[in-house]
PDB file of C-alpha atoms in Angstrom:
ATOM      1  CA  THR A  11      44.520 127.155  44.645  1.00  0.00           C
ATOM      2  CA  ARG A  12      47.326 125.782  43.210  1.00  0.00           C
ATOM      3  CA  PRO A  13      47.605 124.399  39.477  1.00  0.00           C
ATOM      4  CA  ILE A  14      48.384 120.286  39.118  1.00  0.00           C
ATOM      5  CA  VAL A  15      50.327 119.821  35.510  1.00  0.00           C
ATOM      6  CA  SER A  16      50.171 116.540  33.826  1.00  0.00           C
ATOM      7  CA  GLY A  17      51.854 116.044  30.398  1.00  0.00           C
ATOM      8  CA  GLY A  18      52.431 119.724  30.123  1.00  0.00           C
ATOM      9  CA  ARG A  19      48.867 121.044  30.562  1.00  0.00           C
ATOM     10  CA  GLN A  20      46.672 121.606  33.615  1.00  0.00           C
ATOM     11  CA  VAL A  21      44.218 119.223  34.316  1.00  0.00           C
ATOM     12  CA  ALA A  22      42.938 120.232  38.070  1.00  0.00           C
ATOM     13  CA  LEU A  23      43.276 122.841  40.721  1.00  0.00           C
ATOM     14  CA  ALA A  24      44.295 121.954  44.270  1.00  0.00           C
ATOM     15  CA  VAL A  25      43.138 124.079  47.158  1.00  0.00           C
ATOM     16  CA  PRO A  26      45.186 123.274  50.056  1.00  0.00           C
ATOM     17  CA  LEU A  27      43.483 123.080  53.964  1.00  0.00           C
ATOM     18  CA  ALA A  28      44.563 122.586  57.243  1.00  0.00           C
ATOM     19  CA  ARG A  29      43.134 118.932  57.623  1.00  0.00           C
ATOM     20  CA  PRO A  30      42.375 116.700  54.552  1.00  0.00           C
ATOM     21  CA  ALA A  31      38.927 115.884  54.484  1.00  0.00           C
ATOM     22  CA  LEU A  32      39.023 112.458  54.921  1.00  0.00           C
ATOM     23  CA  SER A  33      35.814 109.861  54.544  1.00  0.00           C
ATOM     24  CA  THR A  34      33.941 108.192  57.576  1.00  0.00           C
ATOM     25  CA  LEU A  35      36.100 104.822  56.367  1.00  0.00           C
ATOM     26  CA  GLU A  36      39.136 106.566  55.691  1.00  0.00           C
ATOM     27  CA  GLU A  37      38.845 108.027  59.561  1.00  0.00           C
ATOM     28  CA  GLU A  38      37.999 104.574  60.916  1.00  0.00           C
ATOM     29  CA  TYR A  39      41.096 103.081  59.118  1.00  0.00           C
ATOM     30  CA  LEU A  40      43.644 105.532  60.143  1.00  0.00           C
ATOM     31  CA  SER A  41      42.089 104.946  63.738  1.00  0.00           C
ATOM     32  CA  ALA A  42      42.811 101.691  63.579  1.00  0.00           C
ATOM     33  CA  MET A  43      46.108 102.057  62.477  1.00  0.00           C
ATOM     34  CA  ARG A  44      46.932 104.449  65.316  1.00  0.00           C
ATOM     35  CA  SER A  45      45.446 101.617  67.746  1.00  0.00           C
ATOM     36  CA  ALA A  46      47.482  99.067  66.292  1.00  0.00           C
ATOM     37  CA  TRP A  47      50.526 101.084  66.383  1.00  0.00           C
ATOM     38  CA  ILE A  48      50.073 102.044  70.235  1.00  0.00           C
ATOM     39  CA  LEU A  49      49.428  97.951  70.827  1.00  0.00           C
ATOM     40  CA  ALA A  50      52.219  97.097  69.067  1.00  0.00           C
ATOM     41  CA  LEU A  51      54.305  99.410  71.091  1.00  0.00           C
ATOM     42  CA  ALA A  52      52.999  98.349  74.415  1.00  0.00           C
ATOM     43  CA  LEU A  53      53.505  94.878  73.301  1.00  0.00           C
ATOM     44  CA  ALA A  54      56.971  95.193  72.392  1.00  0.00           C
ATOM     45  CA  LEU A  55      57.746  97.309  76.027  1.00  0.00           C
ATOM     46  CA  VAL A  56      55.993  94.552  77.782  1.00  0.00           C
ATOM     47  CA  LEU A  57      58.071  91.904  76.035  1.00  0.00           C
ATOM     48  CA  ALA A  58      61.191  93.970  76.150  1.00  0.00           C
ATOM     49  CA  ILE A  59      61.411  93.704  79.614  1.00  0.00           C
ATOM     50  CA  PRO A  60      61.764  90.100  80.344  1.00  0.00           C
ATOM     51  CA  VAL A  61      63.355  89.385  77.367  1.00  0.00           C
ATOM     52  CA  GLY A  62      65.702  92.045  78.355  1.00  0.00           C
ATOM     53  CA  VAL A  63      66.066  90.839  81.789  1.00  0.00           C
ATOM     54  CA  VAL A  64      66.979  87.208  80.833  1.00  0.00           C
ATOM     55  CA  LEU A  65      69.431  87.972  78.107  1.00  0.00           C
ATOM     56  CA  GLY A  66      71.191  90.440  80.434  1.00  0.00           C
ATOM     57  CA  SER A  67      71.361  87.803  83.369  1.00  0.00           C
ATOM     58  CA  ARG A  68      72.891  85.274  80.375  1.00  0.00           C
ATOM     59  CA  PHE A  69      75.438  87.661  79.841  1.00  0.00           C
ATOM     60  CA  THR A  70      76.347  89.333  83.120  1.00  0.00           C
ATOM     61  CA  ALA A  71      76.232  86.142  85.336  1.00  0.00           C
ATOM     62  CA  PRO A  72      79.464  85.086  83.980  1.00  0.00           C
ATOM     63  CA  VAL A  73      80.985  88.270  84.200  1.00  0.00           C
ATOM     64  CA  LEU A  74      79.563  88.746  87.933  1.00  0.00           C
ATOM     65  CA  GLU A  75      81.393  84.919  88.554  1.00  0.00           C
ATOM     66  CA  LEU A  76      84.332  86.085  87.021  1.00  0.00           C
ATOM     67  CA  THR A  77      84.729  89.116  88.686  1.00  0.00           C
ATOM     68  CA  SER A  78      84.059  87.489  92.324  1.00  0.00           C
ATOM     69  CA  ALA A  79      86.927  84.809  91.477  1.00  0.00           C
ATOM     70  CA  ILE A  80      89.417  87.836  90.678  1.00  0.00           C
ATOM     71  CA  ARG A  81      88.494  89.009  93.943  1.00  0.00           C
ATOM     72  CA  GLY A  82      89.304  85.453  95.423  1.00  0.00           C
ATOM     73  CA  MET A  83      92.552  85.513  93.489  1.00  0.00           C
ATOM     74  CA  HIS A  84      93.309  89.333  95.010  1.00  0.00           C
ATOM     75  CA  GLY A  85      92.642  87.786  98.714  1.00  0.00           C
ATOM     76  CA  GLY A  86      95.194  85.128  97.975  1.00  0.00           C
ATOM     77  CA  GLU A  87      93.103  82.174  97.054  1.00  0.00           C
ATOM     78  CA  LEU A  88      94.813  81.511  93.548  1.00  0.00           C
ATOM     79  CA  ARG A  89      93.008  78.694  92.496  1.00  0.00           C
ATOM     80  CA  GLN A  90      89.649  79.427  91.563  1.00  0.00           C
ATOM     81  CA  THR A  91      87.098  77.773  89.145  1.00  0.00           C
ATOM     82  CA  VAL A  92      84.567  79.736  87.330  1.00  0.00           C
ATOM     83  CA  ALA A  93      81.608  77.789  85.331  1.00  0.00           C
ATOM     84  CA  VAL A  94      81.798  77.594  81.988  1.00  0.00           C
ATOM     85  CA  HIS A  95      78.182  78.023  80.840  1.00  0.00           C
ATOM     86  CA  SER A  96      79.050  78.363  76.647  1.00  0.00           C
ATOM     87  CA  GLY A  97      81.060  77.948  73.911  1.00  0.00           C
ATOM     88  CA  ASP A  98      80.682  81.688  73.280  1.00  0.00           C
ATOM     89  CA  GLU A  99      83.305  84.308  73.928  1.00  0.00           C
ATOM     90  CA  LEU A 100      82.259  84.606  77.423  1.00  0.00           C
ATOM     91  CA  GLY A 101      82.620  80.500  77.960  1.00  0.00           C
ATOM     92  CA  GLN A 102      86.111  80.946  76.283  1.00  0.00           C
ATOM     93  CA  LEU A 103      87.043  83.701  78.813  1.00  0.00           C
ATOM     94  CA  SER A 104      85.974  81.457  81.365  1.00  0.00           C
ATOM     95  CA  SER A 105      88.126  78.480  80.069  1.00  0.00           C
ATOM     96  CA  ALA A 106      90.977  80.732  79.505  1.00  0.00           C
ATOM     97  CA  PHE A 107      90.717  82.207  83.436  1.00  0.00           C
ATOM     98  CA  ASN A 108      90.174  78.749  84.791  1.00  0.00           C
ATOM     99  CA  ALA A 109      93.423  77.528  82.845  1.00  0.00           C
ATOM    100  CA  MET A 110      95.605  80.731  83.847  1.00  0.00           C
ATOM    101  CA  SER A 111      94.063  80.083  87.755  1.00  0.00           C
ATOM    102  CA  GLU A 112      95.348  76.496  88.081  1.00  0.00           C
ATOM    103  CA  ASP A 113      98.535  77.484  86.258  1.00  0.00           C
ATOM    104  CA  LEU A 114      99.254  80.415  88.658  1.00  0.00           C
ATOM    105  CA  ALA A 115      98.558  78.322  91.497  1.00  0.00           C
ATOM    106  CA  GLU A 116     100.431  75.615  90.496  1.00  0.00           C
ATOM    107  CA  ALA A 117     103.561  77.982  89.919  1.00  0.00           C
ATOM    108  CA  TYR A 118     102.796  79.752  93.384  1.00  0.00           C
ATOM    109  CA  GLN A 119     102.930  76.366  95.087  1.00  0.00           C
ATOM    110  CA  GLN A 120     106.246  75.281  93.161  1.00  0.00           C
ATOM    111  CA  LEU A 121     107.643  78.519  94.276  1.00  0.00           C
ATOM    112  CA  GLU A 122     106.589  78.242  98.004  1.00  0.00           C
ATOM    113  CA  SER A 123     107.832  75.084  97.821  1.00  0.00           C
ATOM    114  CA  SER A 124     111.742  75.949  96.396  1.00  0.00           C
ATOM    115  CA  ARG A 125     111.378  78.998  98.896  1.00  0.00           C
ATOM    116  CA  GLY A 126     110.761  76.835 101.706  1.00  0.00           C
ATOM    117  CA  ARG A 127     113.973  74.412 100.595  1.00  0.00           C
ATOM    118  CA  LEU A 128     116.283  77.634 100.091  1.00  0.00           C
ATOM    119  CA  GLN A 129     115.230  78.532 103.967  1.00  0.00           C
ATOM    120  CA  GLU A 130     116.534  75.446 105.107  1.00  0.00           C
ATOM    121  CA  GLN A 131     119.086  75.432 102.813  1.00  0.00           C
ATOM    122  CA  ALA A 132     120.401  78.753 104.026  1.00  0.00           C
ATOM    123  CA  ALA A 133     120.043  77.887 107.489  1.00  0.00           C
ATOM    124  CA  LEU A 134     122.070  74.904 106.803  1.00  0.00           C
ATOM    125  CA  MET A 135     124.569  76.934 105.225  1.00  0.00           C
ATOM    126  CA  GLU A 136     124.454  79.341 108.417  1.00  0.00           C
ATOM    127  CA  ASP A 137     124.785  76.386 110.826  1.00  0.00           C
ATOM    128  CA  LEU A 138     127.879  74.909 108.986  1.00  0.00           C
ATOM    129  CA  SER A 139     129.562  78.498 108.671  1.00  0.00           C
ATOM    130  CA  ARG A 140     129.666  78.750 112.357  1.00  0.00           C
ATOM    131  CA  ARG A 141     130.553  74.768 113.065  1.00  0.00           C
ATOM    132  CA  ASP A 142     133.580  72.856 112.324  1.00  0.00           C
ATOM    133  CA  ALA A 143     132.784  70.055 110.367  1.00  0.00           C
ATOM    134  CA  LEU A 144     134.547  67.504 112.268  1.00  0.00           C
ATOM    135  CA  THR A 145     133.991  67.850 115.765  1.00  0.00           C
ATOM    136  CA  GLU A 146     130.484  70.086 115.058  1.00  0.00           C
ATOM    137  CA  LEU A 147     131.671  72.323 117.678  1.00  0.00           C
ATOM    138  CA  LEU A 148     131.113  75.967 117.037  1.00  0.00           C
ATOM    139  CA  ASN A 149     134.189  77.754 115.457  1.00  0.00           C
ATOM    140  CA  ARG A 150     136.143  81.193 115.257  1.00  0.00           C
ATOM    141  CA  ARG A 151     133.507  82.479 113.198  1.00  0.00           C
ATOM    142  CA  ALA A 152     130.701  81.966 116.032  1.00  0.00           C
ATOM    143  CA  PHE A 153     133.334  82.825 118.467  1.00  0.00           C
ATOM    144  CA  ASP A 154     133.796  86.525 116.715  1.00  0.00           C
ATOM    145  CA  GLU A 155     130.097  87.184 116.343  1.00  0.00           C
ATOM    146  CA  ARG A 156     129.032  86.201 119.809  1.00  0.00           C
ATOM    147  CA  VAL A 157     131.879  87.377 122.102  1.00  0.00           C
ATOM    148  CA  ASP A 158     131.359  90.787 122.188  1.00  0.00           C
ATOM    149  CA  GLN A 159     127.704  90.320 123.174  1.00  0.00           C
ATOM    150  CA  ILE A 160     128.971  87.954 125.993  1.00  0.00           C
ATOM    151  CA  PHE A 161     131.287  90.051 127.327  1.00  0.00           C
ATOM    152  CA  LYS A 162     128.883  93.037 127.578  1.00  0.00           C
ATOM    153  CA  GLN A 163     126.521  90.654 129.082  1.00  0.00           C
ATOM    154  CA  ALA A 164     128.870  89.291 131.732  1.00  0.00           C
ATOM    155  CA  LEU A 165     129.774  93.316 132.539  1.00  0.00           C
ATOM    156  CA  ARG A 166     126.538  94.335 132.804  1.00  0.00           C
ATOM    157  CA  TYR A 167     124.793  91.851 134.986  1.00  0.00           C
ATOM    158  CA  GLU A 168     128.274  91.478 136.754  1.00  0.00           C
ATOM    159  CA  HIS A 169     128.749  87.796 136.110  1.00  0.00           C
ATOM    160  CA  PRO A 170     132.258  86.104 135.775  1.00  0.00           C
ATOM    161  CA  LEU A 171     133.413  85.168 132.629  1.00  0.00           C
ATOM    162  CA  THR A 172     135.796  82.616 131.496  1.00  0.00           C
ATOM    163  CA  LEU A 173     137.296  81.924 128.262  1.00  0.00           C
ATOM    164  CA  ALA A 174     138.908  78.685 127.614  1.00  0.00           C
ATOM    165  CA  MET A 175     141.242  77.361 124.712  1.00  0.00           C
ATOM    166  CA  VAL A 176     142.225  73.980 124.195  1.00  0.00           C
ATOM    167  CA  ASP A 177     145.339  72.516 122.354  1.00  0.00           C
ATOM    168  CA  VAL A 178     146.192  68.958 122.012  1.00  0.00           C
ATOM    169  CA  ASP A 179     150.083  68.549 122.594  1.00  0.00           C
ATOM    170  CA  HIS A 180     152.020  66.819 119.571  1.00  0.00           C
ATOM    171  CA  PHE A 181     148.772  66.304 117.526  1.00  0.00           C
ATOM    172  CA  LYS A 182     150.840  65.947 114.502  1.00  0.00           C
ATOM    173  CA  LYS A 183     152.181  63.172 115.640  1.00  0.00           C
ATOM    174  CA  VAL A 184     149.031  61.480 116.087  1.00  0.00           C
ATOM    175  CA  ASN A 185     148.351  61.723 112.346  1.00  0.00           C
ATOM    176  CA  ASP A 186     152.050  60.746 111.166  1.00  0.00           C
ATOM    177  CA  THR A 187     151.906  57.742 113.437  1.00  0.00           C
ATOM    178  CA  PHE A 188     148.424  56.221 113.300  1.00  0.00           C
ATOM    179  CA  SER A 189     147.056  58.557 109.982  1.00  0.00           C
ATOM    180  CA  HIS A 190     144.497  61.111 109.898  1.00  0.00           C
ATOM    181  CA  ALA A 191     141.461  59.179 109.992  1.00  0.00           C
ATOM    182  CA  THR A 192     143.006  57.956 113.464  1.00  0.00           C
ATOM    183  CA  GLY A 193     143.492  61.657 114.249  1.00  0.00           C
ATOM    184  CA  ASP A 194     139.898  62.561 113.212  1.00  0.00           C
ATOM    185  CA  VAL A 195     138.583  60.042 115.715  1.00  0.00           C
ATOM    186  CA  VAL A 196     141.103  61.520 118.656  1.00  0.00           C
ATOM    187  CA  LEU A 197     139.321  65.132 117.679  1.00  0.00           C
ATOM    188  CA  ARG A 198     136.244  64.335 117.731  1.00  0.00           C
ATOM    189  CA  GLU A 199     136.508  62.255 121.304  1.00  0.00           C
ATOM    190  CA  VAL A 200     138.754  65.441 122.822  1.00  0.00           C
ATOM    191  CA  ALA A 201     135.482  67.592 121.424  1.00  0.00           C
ATOM    192  CA  ASP A 202     133.066  65.050 123.120  1.00  0.00           C
TER     193      ASP A 202
END
């Protein structure tokens, strides 16, 4: 036994048992408590699964939609739009993604347009560097670039090759007598 002391004096003796001796009422109360806990846990589990699925899909659907849109951008389709379902962090992320996608697509379109114009201008500059502006005939640069190839082809295929050079005699006299504008007309006619 163990003494139980209260206010400095021993008031009782306690005998420890492996299992307390409970009355029938106490046994029924504990049984009801156990049943209530088991029922509560089962009910919580049954409710937690659908609630978890609903809440999980609410959070994962926008993330999956964003992931799909990002894959689309990676595939080359820069203009992607995802639905904004809410004003929370996922909604803000979706809105920011939509704005970024639109800006990126617009910038890419402008870049492609600029690239196209630059290619056209480069081709024009390339052509202008090989043609005389007045007569539109190929110039010395074009001749120098192509003569070696033309000569090798003539040798290879045993074709005759003729090179001609034209000089307008006393052309300075035309410019001095009739003006440079008239000389330009004469050069165009000779070129034609």
